Short mmCIF file of C-alpha atoms and ligand atoms in Angstrom, two decimals:
data_model
loop_
_atom_site.label_atom_id
_atom_site.label_comp_id
_atom_site.label_asym_id
_atom_site.label_seq_id
_atom_site.Cartn_x
_atom_site.Cartn_y
_atom_site.Cartn_z
CA UNK V 15 -14.59 -27.73 -25.18
CA UNK V 16 -12.92 -30.66 -27.11
CA UNK V 17 -9.89 -28.20 -27.97
CA UNK V 18 -9.95 -27.05 -24.29
CA UNK V 19 -9.70 -30.49 -23.19
CA UNK V 20 -6.98 -31.51 -25.46
CA UNK V 21 -4.92 -28.36 -24.53
CA UNK V 22 -5.29 -29.00 -20.85
CA UNK V 23 -4.14 -32.43 -21.27
CA UNK V 24 -1.18 -31.31 -23.41
CA UNK V 25 -0.20 -29.03 -20.55
CA UNK V 26 -0.37 -25.96 -23.09
CA UNK V 27 -0.73 -22.31 -22.09
CA UNK V 28 -3.54 -21.13 -24.59
CA UNK V 29 -5.30 -18.03 -24.49
CA UNK V 30 -8.99 -18.42 -25.06
CA UNK V 31 -11.31 -15.72 -26.79
CA UNK V 32 -15.13 -16.22 -26.18
CA UNK V 33 -17.21 -15.89 -29.36
CA UNK V 34 -20.85 -14.84 -28.29
CA UNK V 35 -22.82 -17.51 -30.51
CA UNK V 36 -25.75 -15.27 -31.04
CA UNK V 37 -23.82 -11.74 -31.66
CA UNK V 38 -20.85 -13.64 -33.27
CA UNK V 39 -18.72 -10.87 -31.16
CA UNK V 40 -15.50 -11.90 -29.41
CA UNK V 41 -14.58 -11.30 -25.92
CA UNK V 42 -11.97 -8.89 -27.08
CA UNK V 43 -14.68 -6.79 -29.15
CA UNK V 44 -13.85 -8.25 -32.51
CA UNK V 45 -16.69 -9.42 -35.24
CA UNK V 46 -15.74 -13.15 -35.38
CA UNK V 47 -17.08 -13.45 -38.76
CA UNK V 48 -14.14 -11.15 -40.04
CA UNK V 49 -12.00 -13.91 -38.43
CA UNK V 50 -13.97 -16.91 -39.75
CA UNK V 51 -16.76 -16.04 -42.08
CA UNK V 52 -18.85 -19.05 -41.20
CA UNK V 53 -19.00 -17.94 -37.43
CA UNK V 54 -18.35 -21.37 -36.47
CA UNK V 55 -16.15 -22.30 -33.16
CA UNK V 56 -13.43 -23.78 -32.51
CA UNK V 57 -10.83 -21.77 -34.56
CA UNK V 58 -7.34 -21.84 -33.55
CA UNK V 59 -4.57 -19.16 -34.26
CA UNK V 60 -1.20 -20.90 -34.21
CA UNK V 61 1.77 -19.24 -32.79
CA UNK V 62 2.67 -18.27 -36.46
CA UNK V 63 -0.46 -16.52 -37.07
CA UNK V 64 -2.28 -18.92 -39.29
CA UNK V 65 -6.04 -19.82 -38.49
CA UNK V 66 -6.97 -23.15 -38.38
CA UNK V 67 -10.45 -24.48 -38.14
CA UNK V 68 -12.56 -27.62 -37.85
CA UNK V 69 -12.59 -29.44 -34.75
CA UNK V 70 -10.80 -32.65 -35.99
CA UNK V 71 -8.08 -30.82 -37.63
CA UNK V 72 -7.51 -28.47 -34.45
CA UNK V 73 -7.39 -31.52 -32.20
CA UNK V 74 -5.02 -33.57 -34.16
CA UNK V 75 -2.88 -30.33 -34.70
CA UNK V 76 -2.62 -30.03 -30.68
CA UNK V 77 -1.71 -33.50 -30.27
CA UNK V 78 1.10 -33.11 -33.01
CA UNK V 79 2.42 -29.99 -31.21
CA UNK V 80 2.67 -31.86 -27.98
CA UNK V 81 3.83 -35.28 -28.93
CA UNK V 82 5.14 -36.05 -25.31
CA UNK V 83 1.54 -35.81 -24.10
CA UNK V 84 0.64 -38.92 -26.17
CA UNK V 85 -2.91 -37.52 -27.30
CA UNK V 86 -2.62 -39.42 -30.91
CA UNK V 87 -0.95 -42.40 -32.01
CA UNK V 88 2.38 -41.61 -33.78
CA UNK V 89 1.96 -44.06 -36.40
CA UNK V 90 0.62 -47.33 -37.92
CA UNK V 91 -3.12 -48.27 -38.41
CA UNK V 92 -3.75 -46.55 -35.06
CA UNK V 93 -3.09 -42.86 -36.39
CA UNK V 94 -5.98 -43.62 -38.99
CA UNK V 95 -8.19 -45.21 -36.47
CA UNK V 96 -7.73 -41.91 -34.64
CA UNK V 97 -9.40 -40.07 -37.83
CA UNK V 98 -11.90 -42.82 -38.13
CA UNK V 99 -13.13 -42.04 -34.63
CA UNK V 100 -12.83 -38.35 -35.16
CA UNK V 101 -15.07 -38.39 -38.33
CA UNK V 102 -17.45 -40.75 -36.89
CA UNK V 103 -17.93 -38.35 -33.95
CA UNK V 104 -18.13 -35.20 -36.25
CA UNK V 105 -20.39 -36.66 -38.89
CA UNK V 106 -22.49 -39.22 -37.31
CA UNK V 107 -22.84 -37.99 -33.80
CA UNK V 108 -22.24 -34.25 -33.69
CA UNK V 109 -23.93 -33.03 -36.90
CA UNK V 110 -26.00 -36.20 -37.67
CA UNK V 111 -27.40 -36.39 -34.30
CA UNK V 112 -26.79 -33.74 -31.72
CA UNK V 113 -27.19 -30.45 -33.51
CA UNK V 114 -30.74 -31.38 -34.60
CA UNK V 115 -31.61 -32.44 -31.03
CA UNK V 116 -30.03 -29.28 -29.53
CA UNK V 117 -31.61 -26.87 -32.05
CA UNK V 118 -34.89 -25.22 -30.27
CA UNK V 119 -35.75 -24.32 -33.91
CA UNK V 120 -35.85 -27.75 -35.37
CA UNK V 121 -39.21 -29.26 -36.06
CA UNK V 122 -40.34 -32.37 -33.98
CA UNK V 123 -40.08 -34.41 -37.04
CA UNK V 124 -36.31 -33.53 -37.75
CA UNK V 125 -35.56 -34.47 -34.00
CA UNK V 126 -37.30 -37.85 -34.17
CA UNK V 127 -35.73 -38.56 -37.51
CA UNK V 128 -32.26 -37.85 -36.17
CA UNK V 129 -32.93 -40.15 -33.28
CA UNK V 130 -34.23 -43.01 -35.45
CA UNK V 131 -30.95 -42.64 -37.52
CA UNK V 132 -28.62 -41.83 -34.46
CA UNK V 133 -29.66 -44.74 -32.35
CA UNK V 134 -27.84 -47.50 -34.37
CA UNK V 135 -24.62 -45.19 -34.29
CA UNK V 136 -24.86 -45.06 -30.30
CA UNK V 137 -25.56 -48.90 -30.44
CA UNK V 138 -22.33 -49.23 -32.36
CA UNK V 139 -20.48 -47.06 -30.16
CA UNK V 140 -21.64 -48.79 -27.15
CA UNK V 141 -20.37 -52.00 -28.49
CA UNK V 142 -16.91 -50.63 -29.19
CA UNK V 143 -16.98 -49.29 -25.58
CA UNK V 144 -18.30 -52.12 -23.88
CA UNK V 145 -15.01 -53.42 -22.84
CA UNK V 146 -12.76 -50.38 -23.47
CA UNK V 147 -11.85 -47.43 -21.39
CA UNK V 148 -11.11 -45.22 -24.25
CA UNK V 149 -11.78 -45.28 -27.88
CA UNK V 150 -8.24 -46.17 -28.73
CA UNK V 151 -5.74 -48.11 -26.26
CA UNK V 152 -5.22 -44.99 -24.20
CA UNK V 153 -6.97 -41.53 -23.92
CA UNK V 154 -6.55 -39.72 -27.13
CA UNK V 155 -8.03 -36.28 -28.57
CA UNK V 156 -10.67 -38.48 -29.86
CA UNK V 157 -11.94 -38.91 -26.35
CA UNK V 158 -11.91 -35.42 -25.74
CA UNK V 159 -14.40 -34.97 -28.88
CA UNK V 160 -16.53 -37.83 -27.64
CA UNK V 161 -16.78 -36.57 -23.98
CA UNK V 162 -17.84 -33.44 -25.16
CA UNK V 163 -20.61 -34.55 -27.65
CA UNK V 164 -21.96 -37.26 -25.35
CA UNK V 165 -21.98 -34.57 -22.61
CA UNK V 166 -24.66 -32.55 -24.41
CA UNK V 167 -27.20 -35.40 -23.94
CA UNK V 168 -27.65 -33.71 -20.58
CA UNK V 169 -29.44 -30.98 -22.18
CA UNK V 170 -31.77 -33.21 -24.08
CA UNK V 171 -35.06 -34.40 -22.64
CA UNK V 172 -34.74 -38.23 -21.91
CA UNK V 173 -38.05 -38.85 -23.63
CA UNK V 174 -36.34 -38.02 -26.84
CA UNK V 175 -32.83 -39.54 -26.00
CA UNK V 176 -31.35 -41.22 -22.86
CA UNK V 177 -27.95 -42.10 -22.55
CA UNK V 178 -28.73 -44.39 -19.91
CA UNK V 179 -30.17 -46.66 -22.46
CA UNK V 180 -26.60 -47.25 -23.46
CA UNK V 181 -24.78 -48.23 -20.19
CA UNK V 182 -21.43 -48.36 -21.87
CA UNK V 183 -22.01 -44.75 -23.03
CA UNK V 184 -23.33 -43.48 -19.61
CA UNK V 185 -20.49 -45.28 -17.75
CA UNK V 186 -17.91 -44.06 -20.26
CA UNK V 187 -19.21 -40.26 -19.63
CA UNK V 188 -19.02 -40.62 -16.02
CA UNK V 189 -15.41 -41.74 -16.37
CA UNK V 190 -14.61 -38.94 -18.61
CA UNK V 191 -16.21 -36.39 -16.19
CA UNK V 192 -13.98 -37.35 -13.42
CA UNK V 193 -10.75 -36.85 -15.69
CA UNK V 194 -9.11 -33.63 -14.53
CA UNK V 195 -8.89 -31.94 -17.71
CA UNK V 196 -12.58 -32.66 -18.67
CA UNK V 197 -13.87 -31.61 -15.30
CA UNK V 198 -12.06 -28.17 -15.52
CA UNK V 199 -13.00 -27.72 -19.00
CA UNK V 200 -16.74 -28.62 -18.22
CA UNK V 201 -16.90 -26.42 -15.32
CA UNK V 202 -15.24 -23.54 -17.12
CA UNK V 203 -17.57 -23.76 -20.21
CA UNK V 204 -20.55 -24.24 -17.93
CA UNK V 205 -19.56 -20.86 -16.33
CA UNK V 206 -19.33 -19.27 -19.77
CA UNK V 207 -22.57 -20.55 -20.77
CA UNK V 208 -24.46 -19.22 -17.71
CA UNK V 209 -22.84 -15.89 -18.17
CA UNK V 210 -23.99 -15.74 -22.02
CA UNK V 211 -27.60 -16.73 -21.09
CA UNK V 212 -27.71 -14.08 -18.43
CA UNK V 213 -26.00 -11.54 -20.57
CA UNK V 214 -28.84 -12.32 -23.46
CA UNK V 215 -31.58 -12.27 -20.63
CA UNK V 216 -30.74 -8.95 -19.76
CA UNK V 217 -30.22 -7.42 -23.13
N1 GSH G 12 -17.39 -28.59 -38.73
C1 GSH G 12 -17.22 -27.89 -37.58
C2 GSH G 12 -18.60 -27.57 -36.87
C3 GSH G 12 -18.31 -26.85 -35.49
C4 GSH G 12 -19.41 -26.31 -34.98
O1 GSH G 12 -20.71 -26.85 -35.35
N2 GSH G 12 -19.62 -25.58 -33.98
C5 GSH G 12 -20.77 -25.01 -33.40
C6 GSH G 12 -20.64 -25.03 -31.73
S1 GSH G 12 -20.32 -26.85 -31.33
C7 GSH G 12 -21.09 -23.82 -33.77
O2 GSH G 12 -20.12 -22.79 -33.72
N3 GSH G 12 -22.37 -23.18 -33.91
C8 GSH G 12 -22.52 -21.89 -34.21
C9 GSH G 12 -23.53 -21.61 -35.42
O3 GSH G 12 -23.91 -22.84 -36.24
O4 GSH G 12 -23.59 -20.70 -35.92
C10 GSH G 12 -16.10 -28.35 -36.84
O5 GSH G 12 -16.24 -29.82 -36.70
O6 GSH G 12 -15.39 -27.66 -36.07
#
């Protein structure tokens, strides 16, 4: 979803191929593991045919392909601050917190452990966003990633994690959801997700 948001922000004309997370079959009938053996999304096939993986790399690649969209700082310290946030979101939030909370097979102890650790990260992020609209001075691909990850909190029981405990984060997410690129990506991904659930239920 983060890559989708970035591509819409850039005004690109991408073609998306869905990967079924259970079967790892692609929407056009291929075995996704033959394309990327780890079976993780996203992966981006460039116009010259190379495969690029890892969300942080893909987001920066998209920003670099469409510099006029201003999705990443062009230089100076700010370009490293972008990487700082991409790393923070990918490690401290995405993998460190949300993956465990969203995994139905994770034991309750693992979930409580992740929440106990993750709260300090959310606190830190909320402090940063308390008086800012975006992670950097303007919208960047890091916001595309953060909006994606924070949006997952909606699928987590509030008894475990309630984003409303950090009004700066809840407010940030609400603002991001209003952004046309994010609203469009959310709606499209939601339809794909419900179709996937229906597919597996009837299978
Ligand atoms: N380090 C990878 C992680 C990507 C990732 O975890 N993707 C999830 C979806 S959000 C996935 O494909 N999960 C399927 C699986 O674990 O088999 C990145 O940042 O791109």
